[in-house]
Tab-separated table of C-alpha atoms in Angstrom:
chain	number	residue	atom	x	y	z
A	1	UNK	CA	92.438	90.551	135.926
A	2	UNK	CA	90.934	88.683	132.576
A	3	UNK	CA	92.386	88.549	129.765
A	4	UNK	CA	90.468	91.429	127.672
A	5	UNK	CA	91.240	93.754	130.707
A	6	UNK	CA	94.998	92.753	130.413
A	7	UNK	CA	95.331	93.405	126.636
A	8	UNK	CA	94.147	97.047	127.511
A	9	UNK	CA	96.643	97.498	130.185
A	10	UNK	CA	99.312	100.400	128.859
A	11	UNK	CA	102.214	99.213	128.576
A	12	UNK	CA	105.371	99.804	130.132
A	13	UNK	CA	107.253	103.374	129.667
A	14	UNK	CA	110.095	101.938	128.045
A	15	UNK	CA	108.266	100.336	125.349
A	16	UNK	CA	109.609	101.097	121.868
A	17	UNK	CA	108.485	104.207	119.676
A	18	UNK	CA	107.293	104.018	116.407
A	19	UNK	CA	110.569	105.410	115.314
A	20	UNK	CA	112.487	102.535	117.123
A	21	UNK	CA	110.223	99.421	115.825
A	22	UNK	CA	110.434	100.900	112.004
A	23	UNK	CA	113.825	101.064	112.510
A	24	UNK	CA	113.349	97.196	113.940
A	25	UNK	CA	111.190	96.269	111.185
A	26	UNK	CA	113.419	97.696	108.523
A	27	UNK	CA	116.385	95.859	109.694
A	28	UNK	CA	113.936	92.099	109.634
A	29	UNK	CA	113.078	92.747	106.244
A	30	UNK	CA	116.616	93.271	104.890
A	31	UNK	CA	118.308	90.630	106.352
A	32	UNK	CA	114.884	87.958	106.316
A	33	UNK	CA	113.443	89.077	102.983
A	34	UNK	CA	116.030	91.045	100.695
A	35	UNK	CA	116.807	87.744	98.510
A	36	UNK	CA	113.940	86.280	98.463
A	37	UNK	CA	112.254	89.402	97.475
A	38	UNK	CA	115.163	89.768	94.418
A	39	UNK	CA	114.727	86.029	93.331
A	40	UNK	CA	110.793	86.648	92.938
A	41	UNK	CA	111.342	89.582	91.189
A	42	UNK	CA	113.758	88.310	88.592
A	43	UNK	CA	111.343	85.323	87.901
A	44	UNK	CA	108.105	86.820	87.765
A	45	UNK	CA	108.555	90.543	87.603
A	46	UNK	CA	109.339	93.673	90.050
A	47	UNK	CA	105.592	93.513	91.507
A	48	UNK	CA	105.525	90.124	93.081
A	49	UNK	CA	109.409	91.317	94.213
A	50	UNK	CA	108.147	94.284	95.480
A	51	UNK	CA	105.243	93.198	97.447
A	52	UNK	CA	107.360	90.436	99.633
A	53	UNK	CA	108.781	93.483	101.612
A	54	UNK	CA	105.479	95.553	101.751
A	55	UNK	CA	103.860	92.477	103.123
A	56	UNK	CA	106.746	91.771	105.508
A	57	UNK	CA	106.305	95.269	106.799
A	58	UNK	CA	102.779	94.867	107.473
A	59	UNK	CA	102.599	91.938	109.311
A	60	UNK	CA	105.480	92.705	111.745
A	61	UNK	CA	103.984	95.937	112.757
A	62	UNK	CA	100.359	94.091	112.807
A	63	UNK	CA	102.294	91.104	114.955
A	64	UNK	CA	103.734	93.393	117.435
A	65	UNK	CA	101.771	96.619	117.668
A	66	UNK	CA	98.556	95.356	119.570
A	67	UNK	CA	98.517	92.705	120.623
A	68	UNK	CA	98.318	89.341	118.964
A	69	UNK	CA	94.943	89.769	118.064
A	70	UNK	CA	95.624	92.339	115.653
A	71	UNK	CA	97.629	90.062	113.098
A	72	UNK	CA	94.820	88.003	112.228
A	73	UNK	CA	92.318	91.084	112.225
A	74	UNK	CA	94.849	93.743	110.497
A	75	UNK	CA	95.392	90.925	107.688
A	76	UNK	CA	92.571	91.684	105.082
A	77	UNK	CA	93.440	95.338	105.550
A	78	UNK	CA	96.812	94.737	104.331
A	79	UNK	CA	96.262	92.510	101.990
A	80	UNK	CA	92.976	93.431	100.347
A	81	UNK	CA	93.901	96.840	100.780
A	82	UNK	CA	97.076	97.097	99.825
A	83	UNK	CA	96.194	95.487	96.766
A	84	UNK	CA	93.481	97.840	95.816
A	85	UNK	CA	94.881	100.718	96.567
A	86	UNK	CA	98.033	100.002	94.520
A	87	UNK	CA	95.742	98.959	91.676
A	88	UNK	CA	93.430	101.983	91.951
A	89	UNK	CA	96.364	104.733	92.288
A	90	UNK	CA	95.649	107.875	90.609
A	91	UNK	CA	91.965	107.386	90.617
A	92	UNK	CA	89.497	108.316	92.591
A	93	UNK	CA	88.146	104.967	93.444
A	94	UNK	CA	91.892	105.248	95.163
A	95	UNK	CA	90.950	107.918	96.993
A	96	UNK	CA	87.715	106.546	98.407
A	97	UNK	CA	89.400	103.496	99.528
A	98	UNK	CA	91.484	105.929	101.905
A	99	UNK	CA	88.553	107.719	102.883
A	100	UNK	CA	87.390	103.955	104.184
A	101	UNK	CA	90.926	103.388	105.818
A	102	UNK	CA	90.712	107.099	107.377
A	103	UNK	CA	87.663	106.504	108.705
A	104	UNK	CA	88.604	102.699	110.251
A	105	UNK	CA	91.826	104.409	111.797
A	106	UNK	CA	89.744	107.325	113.615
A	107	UNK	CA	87.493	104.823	115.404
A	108	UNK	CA	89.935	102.805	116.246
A	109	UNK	CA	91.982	105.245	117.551
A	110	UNK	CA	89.132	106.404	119.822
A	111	UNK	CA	89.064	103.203	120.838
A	112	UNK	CA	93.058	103.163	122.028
A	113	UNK	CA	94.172	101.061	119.110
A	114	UNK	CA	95.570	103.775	117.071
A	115	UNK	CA	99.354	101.867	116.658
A	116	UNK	CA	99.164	98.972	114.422
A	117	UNK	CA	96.243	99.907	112.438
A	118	UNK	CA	98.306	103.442	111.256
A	119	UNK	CA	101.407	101.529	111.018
A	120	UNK	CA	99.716	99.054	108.764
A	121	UNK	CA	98.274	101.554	106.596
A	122	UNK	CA	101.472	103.219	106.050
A	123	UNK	CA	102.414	100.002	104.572
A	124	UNK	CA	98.856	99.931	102.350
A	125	UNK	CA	99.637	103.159	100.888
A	126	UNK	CA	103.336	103.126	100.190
A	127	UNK	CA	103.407	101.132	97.006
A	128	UNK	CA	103.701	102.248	93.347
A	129	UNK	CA	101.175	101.488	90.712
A	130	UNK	CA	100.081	98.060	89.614
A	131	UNK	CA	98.884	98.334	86.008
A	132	UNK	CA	97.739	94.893	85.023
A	133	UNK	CA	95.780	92.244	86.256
A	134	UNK	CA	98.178	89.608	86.380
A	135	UNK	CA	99.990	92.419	88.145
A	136	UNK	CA	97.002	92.132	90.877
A	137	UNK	CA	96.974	89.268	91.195
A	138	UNK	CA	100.690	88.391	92.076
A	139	UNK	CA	101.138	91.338	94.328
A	140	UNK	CA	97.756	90.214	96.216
A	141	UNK	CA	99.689	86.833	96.333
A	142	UNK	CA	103.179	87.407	97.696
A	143	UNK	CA	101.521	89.939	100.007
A	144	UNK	CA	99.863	87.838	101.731
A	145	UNK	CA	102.925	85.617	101.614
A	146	UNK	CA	104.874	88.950	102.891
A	147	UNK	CA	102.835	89.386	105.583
A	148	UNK	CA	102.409	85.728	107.172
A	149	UNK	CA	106.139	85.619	106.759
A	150	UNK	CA	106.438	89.163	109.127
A	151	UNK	CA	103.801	87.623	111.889
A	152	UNK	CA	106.191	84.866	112.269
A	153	UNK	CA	109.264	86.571	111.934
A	154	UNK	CA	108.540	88.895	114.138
A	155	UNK	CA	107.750	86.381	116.604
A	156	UNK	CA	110.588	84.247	116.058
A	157	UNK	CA	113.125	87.503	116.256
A	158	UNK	CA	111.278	88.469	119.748
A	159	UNK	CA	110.219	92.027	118.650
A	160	UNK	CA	108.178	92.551	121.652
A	161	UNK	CA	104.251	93.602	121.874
A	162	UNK	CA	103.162	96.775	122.149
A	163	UNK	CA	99.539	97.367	123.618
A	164	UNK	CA	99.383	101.248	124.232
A	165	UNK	CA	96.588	103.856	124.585
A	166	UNK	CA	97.545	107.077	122.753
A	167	UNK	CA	97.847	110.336	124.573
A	168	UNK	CA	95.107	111.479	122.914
A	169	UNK	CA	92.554	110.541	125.195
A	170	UNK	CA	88.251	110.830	125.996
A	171	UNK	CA	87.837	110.665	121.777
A	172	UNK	CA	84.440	109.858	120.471
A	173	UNK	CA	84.225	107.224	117.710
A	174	UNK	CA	81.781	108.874	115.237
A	175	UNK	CA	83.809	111.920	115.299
A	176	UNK	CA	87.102	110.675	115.075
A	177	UNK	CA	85.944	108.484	112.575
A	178	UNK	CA	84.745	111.282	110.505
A	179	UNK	CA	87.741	113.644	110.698
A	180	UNK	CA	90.185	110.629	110.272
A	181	UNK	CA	88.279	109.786	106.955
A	182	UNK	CA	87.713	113.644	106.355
A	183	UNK	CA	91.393	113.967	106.456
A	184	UNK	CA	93.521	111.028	104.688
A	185	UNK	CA	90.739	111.626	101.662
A	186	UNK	CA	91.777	115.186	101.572
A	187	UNK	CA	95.772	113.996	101.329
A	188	UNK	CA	94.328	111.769	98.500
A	189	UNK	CA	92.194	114.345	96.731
A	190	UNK	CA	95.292	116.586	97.299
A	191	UNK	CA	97.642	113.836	95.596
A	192	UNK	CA	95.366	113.728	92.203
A	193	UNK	CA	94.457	117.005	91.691
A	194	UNK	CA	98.036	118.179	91.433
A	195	UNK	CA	99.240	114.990	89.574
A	196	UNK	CA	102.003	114.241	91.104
A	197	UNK	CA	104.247	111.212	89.722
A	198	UNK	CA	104.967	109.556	93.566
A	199	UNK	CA	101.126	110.914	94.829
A	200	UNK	CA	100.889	107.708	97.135
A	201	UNK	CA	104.049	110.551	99.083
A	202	UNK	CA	101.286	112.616	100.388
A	203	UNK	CA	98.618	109.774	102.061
A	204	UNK	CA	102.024	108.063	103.528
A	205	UNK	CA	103.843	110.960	105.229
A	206	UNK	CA	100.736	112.165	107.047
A	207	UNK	CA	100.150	108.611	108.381
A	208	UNK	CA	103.907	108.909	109.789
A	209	UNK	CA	103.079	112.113	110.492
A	210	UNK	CA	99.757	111.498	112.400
A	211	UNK	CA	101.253	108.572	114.364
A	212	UNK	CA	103.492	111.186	115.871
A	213	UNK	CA	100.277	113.035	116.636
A	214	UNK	CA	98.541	110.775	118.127
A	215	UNK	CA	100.959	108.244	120.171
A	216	UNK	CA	104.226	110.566	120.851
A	217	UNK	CA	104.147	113.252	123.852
A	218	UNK	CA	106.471	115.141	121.275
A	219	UNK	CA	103.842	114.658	118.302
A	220	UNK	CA	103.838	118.260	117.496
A	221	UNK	CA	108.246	118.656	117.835
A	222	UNK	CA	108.427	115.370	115.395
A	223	UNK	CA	106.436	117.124	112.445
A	224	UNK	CA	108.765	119.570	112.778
A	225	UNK	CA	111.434	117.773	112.699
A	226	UNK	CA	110.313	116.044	109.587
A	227	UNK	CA	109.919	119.090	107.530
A	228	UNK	CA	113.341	120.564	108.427
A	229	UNK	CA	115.050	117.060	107.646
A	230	UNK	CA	113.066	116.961	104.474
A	231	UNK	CA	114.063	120.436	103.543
A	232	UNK	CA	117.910	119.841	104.083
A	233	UNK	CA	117.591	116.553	102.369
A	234	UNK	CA	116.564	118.000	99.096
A	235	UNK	CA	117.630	121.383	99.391
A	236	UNK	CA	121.462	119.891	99.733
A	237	UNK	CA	122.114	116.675	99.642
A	238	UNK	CA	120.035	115.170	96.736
A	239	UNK	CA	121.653	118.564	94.812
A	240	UNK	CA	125.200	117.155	95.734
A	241	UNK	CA	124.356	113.326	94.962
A	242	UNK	CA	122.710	114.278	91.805
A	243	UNK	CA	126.349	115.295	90.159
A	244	UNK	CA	127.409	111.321	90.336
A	245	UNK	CA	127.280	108.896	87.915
A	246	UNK	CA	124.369	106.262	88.780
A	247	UNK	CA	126.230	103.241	89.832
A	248	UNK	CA	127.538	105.750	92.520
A	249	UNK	CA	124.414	107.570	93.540
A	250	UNK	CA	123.129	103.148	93.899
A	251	UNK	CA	126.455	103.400	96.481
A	252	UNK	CA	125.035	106.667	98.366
A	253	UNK	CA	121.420	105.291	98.837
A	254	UNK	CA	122.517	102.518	100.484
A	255	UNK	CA	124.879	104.495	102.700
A	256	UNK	CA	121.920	107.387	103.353
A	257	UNK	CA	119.676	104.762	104.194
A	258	UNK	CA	121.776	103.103	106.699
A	259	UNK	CA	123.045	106.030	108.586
A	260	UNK	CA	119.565	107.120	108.100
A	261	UNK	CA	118.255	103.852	110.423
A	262	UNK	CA	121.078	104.122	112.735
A	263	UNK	CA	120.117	107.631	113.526
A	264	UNK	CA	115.954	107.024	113.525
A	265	UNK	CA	115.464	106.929	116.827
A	266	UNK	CA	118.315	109.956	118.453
A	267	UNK	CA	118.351	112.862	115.431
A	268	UNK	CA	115.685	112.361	113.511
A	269	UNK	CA	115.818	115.469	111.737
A	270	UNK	CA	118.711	114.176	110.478
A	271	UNK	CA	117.833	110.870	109.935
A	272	UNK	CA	114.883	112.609	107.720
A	273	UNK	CA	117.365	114.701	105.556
A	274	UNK	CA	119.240	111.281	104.974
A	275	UNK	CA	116.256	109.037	104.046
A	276	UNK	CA	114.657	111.818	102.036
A	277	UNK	CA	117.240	112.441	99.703
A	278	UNK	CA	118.259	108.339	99.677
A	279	UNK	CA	114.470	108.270	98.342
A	280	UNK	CA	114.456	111.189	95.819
A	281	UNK	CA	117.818	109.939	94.534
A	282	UNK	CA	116.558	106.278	93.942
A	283	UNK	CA	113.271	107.557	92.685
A	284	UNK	CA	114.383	109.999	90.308
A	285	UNK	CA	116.624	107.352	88.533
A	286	UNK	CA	116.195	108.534	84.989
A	287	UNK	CA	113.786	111.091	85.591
A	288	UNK	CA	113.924	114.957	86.733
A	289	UNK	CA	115.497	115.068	90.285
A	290	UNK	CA	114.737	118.625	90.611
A	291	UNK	CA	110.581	117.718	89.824
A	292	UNK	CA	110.611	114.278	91.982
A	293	UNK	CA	112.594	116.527	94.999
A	294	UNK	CA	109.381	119.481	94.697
A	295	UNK	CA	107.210	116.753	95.009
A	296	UNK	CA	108.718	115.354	98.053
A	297	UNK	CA	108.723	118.470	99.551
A	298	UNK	CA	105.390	119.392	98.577
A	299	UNK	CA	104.143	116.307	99.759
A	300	UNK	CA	105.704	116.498	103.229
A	301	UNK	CA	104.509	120.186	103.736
A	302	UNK	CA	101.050	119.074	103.009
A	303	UNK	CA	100.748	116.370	105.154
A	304	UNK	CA	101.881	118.558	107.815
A	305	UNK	CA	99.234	120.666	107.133
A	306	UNK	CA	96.895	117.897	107.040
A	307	UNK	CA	98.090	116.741	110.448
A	308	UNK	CA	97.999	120.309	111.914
A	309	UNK	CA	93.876	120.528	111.011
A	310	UNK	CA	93.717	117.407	113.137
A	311	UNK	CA	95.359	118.815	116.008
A	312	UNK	CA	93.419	121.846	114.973
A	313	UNK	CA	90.215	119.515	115.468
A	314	UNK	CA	90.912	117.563	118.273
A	315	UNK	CA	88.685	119.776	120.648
A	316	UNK	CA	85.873	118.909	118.321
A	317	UNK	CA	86.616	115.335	118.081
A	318	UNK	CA	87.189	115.169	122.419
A	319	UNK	CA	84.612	114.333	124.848
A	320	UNK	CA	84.149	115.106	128.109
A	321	UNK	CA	85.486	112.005	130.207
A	322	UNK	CA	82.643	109.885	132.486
A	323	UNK	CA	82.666	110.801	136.251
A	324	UNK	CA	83.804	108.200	137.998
């Protein structure tokens, strides 16, 4: 067997989900990258801080999702993306960017590389706005630093490789490339039109969403899932957590979020309600929790619409397999 032919192998069945290596990722970055990350953002600001993390993120899953390959491939698309498209947020020179990115994750996901290249894109479009140059160009920077950092942590740490084909199988290229651009352009379109404050919400959930899709046998159970965890989230807990002072409601993120990653991977419906509201709560700091909760919701009912014209389209997107 060469070496090309072995990197397409699938890989084992007990392999790691997506749910199970964000969990694993999660945990590198807070104990690897948490002061570091705090130290860079008291000295030069709360952009370079927060794209240590972001970077960290990306090139773990890059590292581990496909092979080894894919860190050294995936890293301009983290980087150079991730940099635009927190610099072009709320525009629509933001939303052609993930029309690009949509379209790059549809071929490649024809081609049975569909893991890394969503997971790193969930990275590219989860940060807030970067208003200023400077801004740029120190979040471009520590990036880049991020992500080198999470290609050799995750090495170091042993997070293992995962080279998968996704269930969804016989896809052609052009078309997938066309719907997968078609679609996370819509989610964007979607996000400006209605103006939300968080709009990067909307792109991000359906890539979560859409890795389910396309990767997980229980795709279609996981979306529901999410919705039902995001509707309990903010329909009772961020209600309850909103009564407390803030130096408590700081106290109840962190708890959400860690009960939130110990339960990722067994009851993730209820791992969703917990990270939800630990996000609405931290988000809405000084703002409207009751506006910053719709838009969470919103945002998450969306995407799953987004994600259910994809399944919608699959039969359009599928060719009929070679005889052998």
């Amino acid at each position: 067997m060469t070496e090309a032919s072995a990197e397409l192998e699938p890989a084992p069945t007990d392999e790691p989900g997506f749910l199970a290596r964000m969990l694993r990722a999660s945990g590198l970055v807070l104990v690897v990258m948490l002061a570091p990350a705090l130290i860079v953002g008291s000295l030069l600001g709360g952009v370079a801080g927060m794209a240590i993390p972001f970077g960290m993120m990306g090139g773990i899953f890059a590292s581990t999702g496909d092979g080894r390959l894919a860190a050294r491939a995936l890293f301009p698309i983290v980087v150079v993306g991730g940099a635009l498209a927190a610099f072009t947020l709320g525009s629509w020179w933001w939303v052609a960017l993930l029309v690009v990115l949509g379209a790059l994750i549809g071929y490649l996901t024809a081609l049975g590389r569909a893991i890394a290249i969503i997971e790193v894109c969930i990275v590219v479009t989860s940060s807030d706005k970067v208003n200023t140059v400077r801004d740029l160009i120190l979040y471009t920077v520590f990036l880049a630093a991020g992500y080198v950092a999470g290609v050799f942590v995750g090495k170091a740490m042993g997070a293992p490789v995962i080279i998968r084909r996704p269930v969804l199988a016989h896809i052609d290229p052009m078309r997938a490339s066309i719907l997968g651009a078609l679609s996370l352009g819509t989610a964007g379109a979607i996000a400006i039109a209605t103006g939300w404050q968080k709009g990067y919400w909307l792109p991000m959930i359906f890539l979560i969403l859409l890795e389910f899709l396309v990767v997980e046998e229980q795709g279609g159970r996981m979306v529901w899932f999410r919705i039902i965890g995001t509707l309990l989230g903010i329909g009772i807990i961020v209600p309850l957590l909103s009564q407390l002072a803030v130096p408590l409601q700081l106290v109840a993120f962190l708890l959400l979020v860690g009960a939130g990653l110990v339960l990722v991977s067994s009851r993730y419906w209820l791992a969703s309600a917990f990270l939800t509201a630990a996000v609405v709560i931290v988000s809405s700091l000084g703002r409207d929790v009751t506006a910053i909760g719709q838009e969470r919701l919103w945002a998450t009912v969306w995407a799953a619409l987004l994600v259910g014209g994809v399944a919608a389209a699959m039969s359009w997107v599928r060719r009929a397999p070679r005889p052998a």
